[in-house]
Coordinates of C-alpha atoms in Angstrom, one line a residue:
Chain N
M421 CA 20.0 5.7 -33.7
R422 CA 19.1 1.7 -33.7
N423 CA 20.9 1.6 -29.7
R424 CA 18.2 4.8 -29.0
R425 CA 15.6 3.0 -30.3
V426 CA 15.9 -0.3 -28.2
V427 CA 16.6 1.8 -24.6
E428 CA 13.1 3.3 -26.1
I429 CA 11.6 0.0 -26.0
W430 CA 12.7 -1.1 -22.9
V431 CA 11.4 1.9 -21.0
G432 CA 8.0 1.7 -22.5
L433 CA 7.5 -2.0 -21.4
F434 CA 9.0 -0.9 -18.4
V435 CA 5.9 1.9 -18.1
A436 CA 3.7 -0.6 -19.3
L437 CA 4.5 -3.4 -16.8
G438 CA 4.6 -1.0 -13.9
A439 CA 1.1 0.4 -15.1
A440 CA -0.1 -3.1 -15.6
A441 CA 0.7 -4.2 -11.9
L442 CA -0.5 -1.2 -10.2
F443 CA -4.0 -2.3 -12.6
A444 CA -3.5 -5.3 -11.7
L445 CA -3.6 -4.9 -8.0
A446 CA -6.4 -2.2 -8.2
I447 CA -8.2 -4.9 -9.3
Q448 CA -7.2 -8.3 -8.4
V449 CA -6.2 -7.1 -4.7
S450 CA -8.9 -5.0 -3.7
N451 CA -11.8 -4.2 -4.0
I452 CA -11.6 -1.0 -5.9
P453 CA -15.5 1.0 -5.5
V454 CA -15.1 2.4 -8.9
F455 CA -16.0 -0.8 -10.1
E456 CA -18.5 -2.0 -7.7
S457 CA -21.9 -0.9 -9.1
T458 CA -22.9 1.6 -6.4
D459 CA -26.4 1.8 -7.9
G460 CA -29.0 0.4 -5.2
Y461 CA -31.3 1.2 -2.8
E462 CA -30.4 1.7 1.6
V463 CA -32.6 0.6 4.0
E464 CA -32.0 1.1 7.4
L465 CA -31.7 -1.4 10.2
R466 CA -32.3 -0.9 14.2
F467 CA -30.2 -3.0 16.5
A468 CA -30.2 -2.9 20.3
N469 CA -26.7 -4.4 20.2
I470 CA -24.4 -5.0 16.4
G471 CA -21.7 -6.3 18.4
G472 CA -18.3 -6.2 16.3
L473 CA -20.2 -5.8 13.1
R474 CA -18.6 -3.3 11.1
T475 CA -19.0 -1.0 7.5
R476 CA -18.7 -2.6 4.1
A477 CA -19.1 -6.0 6.4
P478 CA -21.4 -7.8 3.6
V479 CA -25.3 -8.4 3.9
T480 CA -26.3 -11.3 2.6
V481 CA -29.7 -13.3 1.3
G482 CA -29.6 -17.2 2.1
G483 CA -25.2 -16.9 2.0
V484 CA -25.3 -14.6 -1.4
R485 CA -23.9 -11.1 -0.7
V486 CA -26.4 -8.9 -1.6
G487 CA -25.0 -5.9 -0.8
R488 CA -23.0 -4.4 2.2
V489 CA -23.3 -2.1 5.1
S490 CA -22.6 1.6 4.3
D491 CA -23.0 3.5 7.4
I492 CA -23.3 2.5 11.3
R493 CA -24.6 5.0 14.0
L494 CA -26.1 5.5 17.2
D495 CA -29.5 7.0 17.6
P496 CA -28.8 9.3 20.4
D497 CA -32.8 9.2 21.5
S498 CA -33.0 5.3 21.4
Y499 CA -29.8 4.3 22.2
Q500 CA -30.2 1.7 19.0
A501 CA -27.8 1.4 16.7
V502 CA -28.5 2.4 13.5
V503 CA -27.5 0.0 10.3
S504 CA -27.4 1.5 6.6
A505 CA -27.4 -1.4 4.0
R506 CA -27.0 -0.8 0.2
I507 CA -28.4 -3.6 -1.1
Q508 CA -27.9 -4.1 -5.3
S509 CA -31.2 -3.1 -7.2
D510 CA -31.5 -6.3 -9.0
Y511 CA -33.0 -7.8 -5.6
R512 CA -36.0 -7.0 -4.7
L513 CA -37.1 -8.0 -0.8
P514 CA -40.3 -8.0 1.1
E515 CA -41.2 -5.5 3.4
D516 CA -41.5 -8.1 6.3
T517 CA -38.2 -9.3 5.8
S518 CA -36.2 -9.7 9.0
A519 CA -32.5 -9.6 10.1
S520 CA -30.1 -10.8 12.3
I521 CA -26.6 -10.7 12.2
Y522 CA -24.3 -13.6 12.6
T523 CA -20.5 -14.7 12.6
S524 CA -19.2 -16.6 9.9
G525 CA -17.0 -19.4 11.5
L526 CA -16.1 -19.9 14.6
L527 CA -13.9 -16.3 14.7
G528 CA -14.8 -15.0 11.4
E529 CA -16.3 -11.4 11.2
Q530 CA -19.7 -10.4 11.1
Y531 CA -22.2 -10.0 8.9
I532 CA -25.8 -9.5 8.0
A533 CA -27.9 -11.9 7.0
L534 CA -31.4 -11.2 5.7
D535 CA -34.7 -13.7 5.8
P536 CA -37.1 -12.2 3.2
G537 CA -40.4 -12.5 4.2
G538 CA -44.1 -12.7 2.3
M539 CA -45.5 -9.7 1.5
D540 CA -46.1 -8.7 -1.5
M541 CA -44.7 -4.7 -1.0
Y542 CA -41.1 -4.1 -1.1
L543 CA -38.8 -2.1 0.4
R544 CA -37.6 0.8 -1.2
D545 CA -34.6 3.2 -0.8
G546 CA -35.1 4.8 3.1
D547 CA -37.1 2.2 4.1
E548 CA -36.4 0.5 7.4
I549 CA -36.5 -3.2 8.4
T550 CA -38.1 -3.6 11.9
L551 CA -37.6 -7.0 12.5
T552 CA -33.9 -7.3 14.1
Q553 CA -32.2 -9.8 16.1
S554 CA -29.0 -8.6 17.8
A555 CA -25.2 -10.0 17.5
L556 CA -24.9 -12.9 20.3
V557 CA -22.0 -11.8 22.4
L558 CA -20.6 -14.3 24.1
E559 CA -19.9 -12.9 27.0
R560 CA -23.3 -12.3 27.6
L561 CA -24.3 -15.5 26.7
I562 CA -22.3 -16.7 29.3
G563 CA -23.7 -14.3 31.7
Q564 CA -26.8 -15.3 31.9
F565 CA -25.9 -19.1 31.6
L566 CA -23.9 -18.5 34.8
Y567 CA -26.6 -16.3 36.1
Q568 CA -29.5 -19.4 35.0
M569 CA -27.3 -22.0 36.8
G570 CA -27.2 -19.8 40.0
G571 CA -31.0 -19.3 40.1
D572 CA -31.3 -23.2 39.8
N573 CA -29.2 -24.3 42.2
E574 CA -31.2 -22.3 44.9
E575 CA -34.5 -23.1 43.9
E576 CA -32.9 -27.1 44.5
Chain H
M837 CA 37.9 17.9 27.3
L838 CA 37.7 21.1 25.2
N839 CA 39.2 19.1 22.4
G840 CA 36.3 17.0 22.5
L841 CA 33.9 19.7 22.4
Q842 CA 36.1 21.0 19.6
R843 CA 35.2 17.9 17.5
L844 CA 32.1 17.7 18.8
G845 CA 30.9 21.0 17.7
A846 CA 32.7 20.6 14.2
T847 CA 31.0 17.4 13.7
S848 CA 27.7 19.3 13.8
L849 CA 28.5 22.5 12.1
E850 CA 29.6 19.8 9.7
V851 CA 26.2 17.6 9.3
F852 CA 24.0 21.0 9.1
A853 CA 26.5 22.4 6.5
R854 CA 25.1 19.0 4.6
L855 CA 22.1 19.3 5.2
G856 CA 21.9 22.9 3.7
R857 CA 24.1 22.3 1.1
G858 CA 21.8 18.8 0.1
F859 CA 18.8 21.5 0.4
L860 CA 20.1 24.3 -1.6
F861 CA 20.9 21.5 -4.7
L862 CA 17.3 19.9 -4.3
L863 CA 16.1 23.3 -4.9
R864 CA 18.3 24.1 -7.7
A865 CA 17.5 20.9 -9.5
L866 CA 14.1 21.3 -9.3
A867 CA 14.8 24.5 -11.0
G868 CA 16.3 23.0 -14.2
M869 CA 13.0 20.4 -14.2
P870 CA 11.3 22.4 -17.4
A871 CA 14.0 22.5 -18.9
L872 CA 13.3 18.6 -19.9
A873 CA 10.1 19.1 -21.5
L874 CA 12.0 20.2 -23.9
R875 CA 14.9 17.1 -24.2
P876 CA 12.6 14.0 -22.9
G877 CA 15.1 11.9 -24.6
L878 CA 17.4 12.5 -21.3
V879 CA 14.4 10.9 -19.2
V880 CA 14.2 8.2 -20.9
Q881 CA 17.5 7.4 -21.3
Q882 CA 17.5 7.9 -17.4
L883 CA 14.6 5.6 -16.9
F884 CA 16.1 2.7 -18.7
S885 CA 19.4 2.5 -16.7
V886 CA 17.4 3.7 -13.0
G887 CA 14.6 1.7 -14.0
V888 CA 14.6 -1.3 -16.9
L889 CA 18.0 -2.3 -15.1
S890 CA 16.6 -2.7 -12.0
L891 CA 13.5 -4.9 -13.0
V892 CA 15.9 -8.4 -12.7
I893 CA 16.4 -7.6 -9.1
I894 CA 12.7 -6.0 -7.9
V895 CA 11.1 -9.2 -10.5
V896 CA 13.3 -12.4 -8.6
S897 CA 13.1 -11.0 -4.8
G898 CA 9.8 -9.5 -5.2
L899 CA 8.9 -13.6 -6.5
F900 CA 10.7 -15.1 -3.9
V901 CA 9.2 -12.5 -0.6
G902 CA 6.1 -13.7 -2.1
M903 CA 6.5 -17.3 -1.6
V904 CA 8.5 -17.0 1.4
L905 CA 5.8 -14.8 3.2
G906 CA 3.2 -17.7 2.1
L907 CA 4.9 -20.2 3.6
Q908 CA 5.8 -18.6 7.3
G909 CA 1.9 -16.8 7.3
Y910 CA 0.5 -21.1 6.1
T911 CA 2.6 -22.9 8.8
T912 CA 1.3 -20.0 11.9
L913 CA -2.2 -19.5 10.7
V914 CA -3.1 -23.6 9.6
N915 CA -2.4 -23.9 13.6
F916 CA -5.7 -21.7 14.2
G917 CA -7.3 -23.5 11.1
A918 CA -7.2 -19.6 9.7
D919 CA -5.3 -20.5 6.6
Q920 CA -8.0 -19.5 4.2
S921 CA -7.0 -15.7 5.2
L922 CA -3.0 -16.7 3.8
G923 CA -4.2 -14.1 1.2
V924 CA -5.1 -11.4 3.3
L925 CA -1.9 -11.7 5.8
V926 CA 0.3 -11.3 2.6
A927 CA -1.5 -8.8 0.7
L928 CA -1.9 -5.9 3.3
S929 CA 1.5 -6.6 4.4
V930 CA 3.1 -6.4 0.9
V931 CA 0.9 -3.5 -0.3
R932 CA 1.3 -1.3 2.8
E933 CA 4.9 -1.9 3.6
L934 CA 7.1 -4.9 2.4
G935 CA 6.5 -3.2 -1.2
P936 CA 7.5 0.3 -1.4
V937 CA 10.2 -0.2 1.7
V938 CA 11.7 -3.5 0.5
T939 CA 11.8 -1.8 -3.4
A940 CA 13.5 1.1 -1.9
L941 CA 16.1 -0.6 0.1
L942 CA 16.8 -2.8 -3.6
F943 CA 16.2 0.4 -5.5
G944 CA 18.9 2.4 -3.3
G945 CA 21.6 0.0 -3.5
R946 CA 21.1 -1.1 -6.8
A947 CA 20.2 2.2 -9.0
G948 CA 21.2 4.7 -5.9
S949 CA 24.9 3.6 -6.1
A950 CA 25.2 3.8 -9.7
L951 CA 24.2 7.5 -10.0
A952 CA 26.2 8.3 -7.3
A953 CA 29.2 6.7 -8.6
E954 CA 28.8 8.0 -12.0
I955 CA 27.8 11.4 -11.0
G956 CA 30.8 11.0 -8.5
L957 CA 33.8 10.6 -11.3
M958 CA 32.0 12.9 -13.5
K959 CA 33.0 15.8 -10.9
S960 CA 36.2 13.5 -10.5
T961 CA 37.0 13.8 -14.1
D962 CA 36.2 17.4 -14.3
Q963 CA 33.8 16.3 -16.8
L964 CA 31.0 19.0 -14.8
S965 CA 33.7 21.4 -15.1
G966 CA 34.1 21.2 -18.5
M967 CA 30.3 20.9 -19.2
E968 CA 30.2 24.6 -17.2
M969 CA 33.0 25.7 -19.3
M970 CA 30.8 25.1 -22.3
A971 CA 27.5 27.2 -21.1
V972 CA 25.9 23.5 -20.4
D973 CA 24.1 23.8 -16.7
P974 CA 25.0 20.3 -15.4
M975 CA 21.9 20.7 -13.2
R976 CA 19.6 20.7 -16.3
R977 CA 21.6 18.3 -18.1
V978 CA 23.1 15.3 -15.6
I979 CA 21.0 16.4 -12.2
A980 CA 17.2 17.2 -12.9
P981 CA 17.0 13.9 -15.5
R982 CA 18.2 11.4 -13.1
L983 CA 15.9 12.4 -10.5
L984 CA 13.2 12.9 -11.9
A985 CA 13.6 9.4 -13.3
G986 CA 14.0 7.8 -9.8
F987 CA 11.0 9.8 -8.8
L988 CA 9.1 8.1 -12.0
A989 CA 10.5 4.6 -11.5
M990 CA 10.4 3.8 -7.9
P991 CA 6.3 3.6 -7.7
L992 CA 6.2 1.3 -10.7
L993 CA 9.0 -0.8 -9.7
A994 CA 7.0 -0.8 -6.3
A995 CA 3.9 -2.0 -7.9
I996 CA 5.7 -4.8 -10.1
F997 CA 7.4 -5.8 -6.7
S998 CA 4.0 -6.2 -4.5
F999 CA 2.0 -7.9 -7.7
L1000 CA 4.6 -10.4 -8.0
A1001 CA 4.8 -11.0 -4.0
I1002 CA 1.1 -11.8 -4.1
F1003 CA 1.8 -14.0 -7.0
G1004 CA 3.9 -15.4 -5.4
A1005 CA 1.9 -16.2 -2.4
Y1006 CA -0.2 -17.2 -4.5
L1007 CA 1.5 -19.9 -6.0
V1008 CA 3.3 -21.4 -3.2
G1009 CA -0.1 -21.2 -0.7
V1010 CA -3.1 -22.2 -3.3
G1011 CA -0.3 -24.4 -5.3
L1012 CA 1.6 -26.2 -3.4
L1013 CA 0.1 -25.9 0.0
G1014 CA -3.3 -26.2 -0.5
V1015 CA -5.5 -23.0 0.2
D1016 CA -9.0 -22.7 -2.2
S1017 CA -8.2 -20.5 -4.6
G1018 CA -11.7 -18.6 -3.8
A1019 CA -11.0 -17.9 -0.5
F1020 CA -7.3 -16.8 -0.8
W1021 CA -9.0 -14.0 -4.0
G1022 CA -12.3 -13.5 -2.1
Q1023 CA -10.9 -13.0 1.5
M1024 CA -8.1 -10.7 -0.1
Q1025 CA -10.8 -8.4 -1.9
D1026 CA -13.1 -7.9 1.1
A1027 CA -10.1 -6.8 3.3
V1028 CA -7.6 -4.8 1.1
E1029 CA -9.2 -1.1 0.4
F1030 CA -8.2 1.0 -2.9
R1031 CA -7.5 3.9 -1.4
E1032 CA -7.1 3.4 2.2
D1033 CA -4.1 0.4 0.7
I1034 CA -3.1 0.8 -2.5
L1035 CA -3.2 4.2 -2.9
N1036 CA -1.5 4.6 0.5
G1037 CA 1.5 2.1 -0.5
V1038 CA 1.7 4.2 -4.1
I1039 CA 2.2 7.4 -1.9
K1040 CA 4.9 5.4 0.1
S1041 CA 6.6 4.9 -2.8
L1042 CA 6.6 8.0 -4.3
A1043 CA 7.9 9.6 -1.2
F1044 CA 10.7 7.0 -1.0
G1045 CA 11.8 7.5 -4.8
F1046 CA 11.9 11.4 -3.9
V1047 CA 14.1 10.8 -1.1
A1048 CA 16.3 7.8 -2.6
S1049 CA 17.0 9.3 -5.7
W1050 CA 17.7 12.8 -4.3
I1051 CA 20.1 11.0 -1.6
A1052 CA 22.2 9.4 -4.8
V1053 CA 22.5 12.4 -7.0
F1054 CA 23.4 14.8 -4.2
E1055 CA 25.5 12.5 -2.6
G1056 CA 27.3 11.7 -5.9
Y1057 CA 27.1 15.2 -6.5
D1058 CA 28.8 16.0 -3.2
A1059 CA 31.8 13.6 -3.6
E1060 CA 35.5 14.6 -3.1
P1061 CA 36.9 14.3 -6.5
T1062 CA 39.0 11.5 -5.6
S1063 CA 38.4 7.9 -6.1
E1064 CA 38.4 7.3 -2.5
G1065 CA 36.0 9.9 -2.4
V1066 CA 33.7 8.0 -4.9
S1067 CA 33.8 5.2 -3.3
R1068 CA 32.7 7.2 0.2
A1069 CA 29.9 8.9 -1.3
T1070 CA 28.5 5.1 -2.8
T1071 CA 28.6 4.0 0.5
R1072 CA 27.2 7.0 2.1
T1073 CA 24.4 6.8 -0.5
V1074 CA 23.4 3.1 0.4
V1075 CA 23.1 4.0 4.1
N1076 CA 22.0 6.9 4.4
T1077 CA 19.2 5.8 1.8
S1078 CA 18.4 2.8 4.2
L1079 CA 18.3 4.8 7.2
A1080 CA 16.1 7.8 5.2
V1081 CA 13.5 4.8 3.9
L1082 CA 13.2 3.0 7.5
G1083 CA 12.6 6.5 9.8
L1084 CA 10.5 7.8 6.7
D1085 CA 8.1 4.3 6.5
F1086 CA 7.4 5.2 10.2
V1087 CA 6.7 8.2 10.1
L1088 CA 4.1 7.7 7.0
T1089 CA 2.8 4.4 8.7
A1090 CA 2.0 6.5 11.8
L1091 CA 0.5 9.2 9.5
M1092 CA -1.5 6.5 7.3
F1093 CA -2.9 3.6 9.7
G1094 CA -1.9 5.1 12.9

């Protein structure tokens, strides 16, 4: 009987270890959405070009993450990219907040940086941020630069 | 010419016969499963020999695989100034692929071979026929608990392996090579999705556990009742398990991440 008890204790330990490892993977390794507060409010941003922005990209104010991109789609009429972002409800943003898409590091992933304005009215769920600046696309930038260079030369 | 054709035909018939026997065997074993609810002690006993006794090799190889991944990943990533992404690299490769696959290969070598040898020896010493004589169904008493224990133990072992591999990479990357600890975990948490990556890894390990224990139990049961037959069954278990796991992994990866 004692032998059986030892076996059962070991098996219990094994199962507990396995469950703990799964739990640790969920908490420490992944951003399990269950534990991330889903409350907050959603705002829409319209960009002419979002570059390489993806869903779940961070939305920051002053470098601090205040939310995430929840959805990206194309407006079929205006051909603008409509980005929905969920902002945590602890943060209130003025209505004249402006948004731009930046890249973290030289080759890092892209994120949305918000610059709060000075108005007294605050953004609410479903509101739209209209002051936006598109992502810098490197090829386009170089193209413009070369074009300008060419134009300069012709004038001279 | 005709002889060659005949041999080809005989071999293929044998392969198909084995596949059919394996499938019927699986159905009979599954039919024996409900009876286990009355005697959970049988499954616990098998969980001990399949799971607990495999812990040592899983723990050690998990740690070392993680440490080596950390070292190799760092030396490559640091050339691009991306050494902060070490955590992402290690976590994604371990959780999606290496964890379930390497665990299944080790499981086939450590637990599968033992299962096949045990059942094969039971058969060659007529223990299984003896049970039938006493109106004890060997499917319920011997096969079903082993199959269920293997199926249950694999995801647990794979989770332990994955966690320890990431911990090993953390030890090497942060402790030894000086990657920033915040960037290591933070980038990892940003990149690894629970449903997409971790749950799919668990599903993979469940599938591998099922296939590995099915092969092991069937090879043992189907062994020729001689000492040579038992040895061949053990070898076939390890080889077939490895091939099945690797092939299945490709299919599952294509389905999940393709």
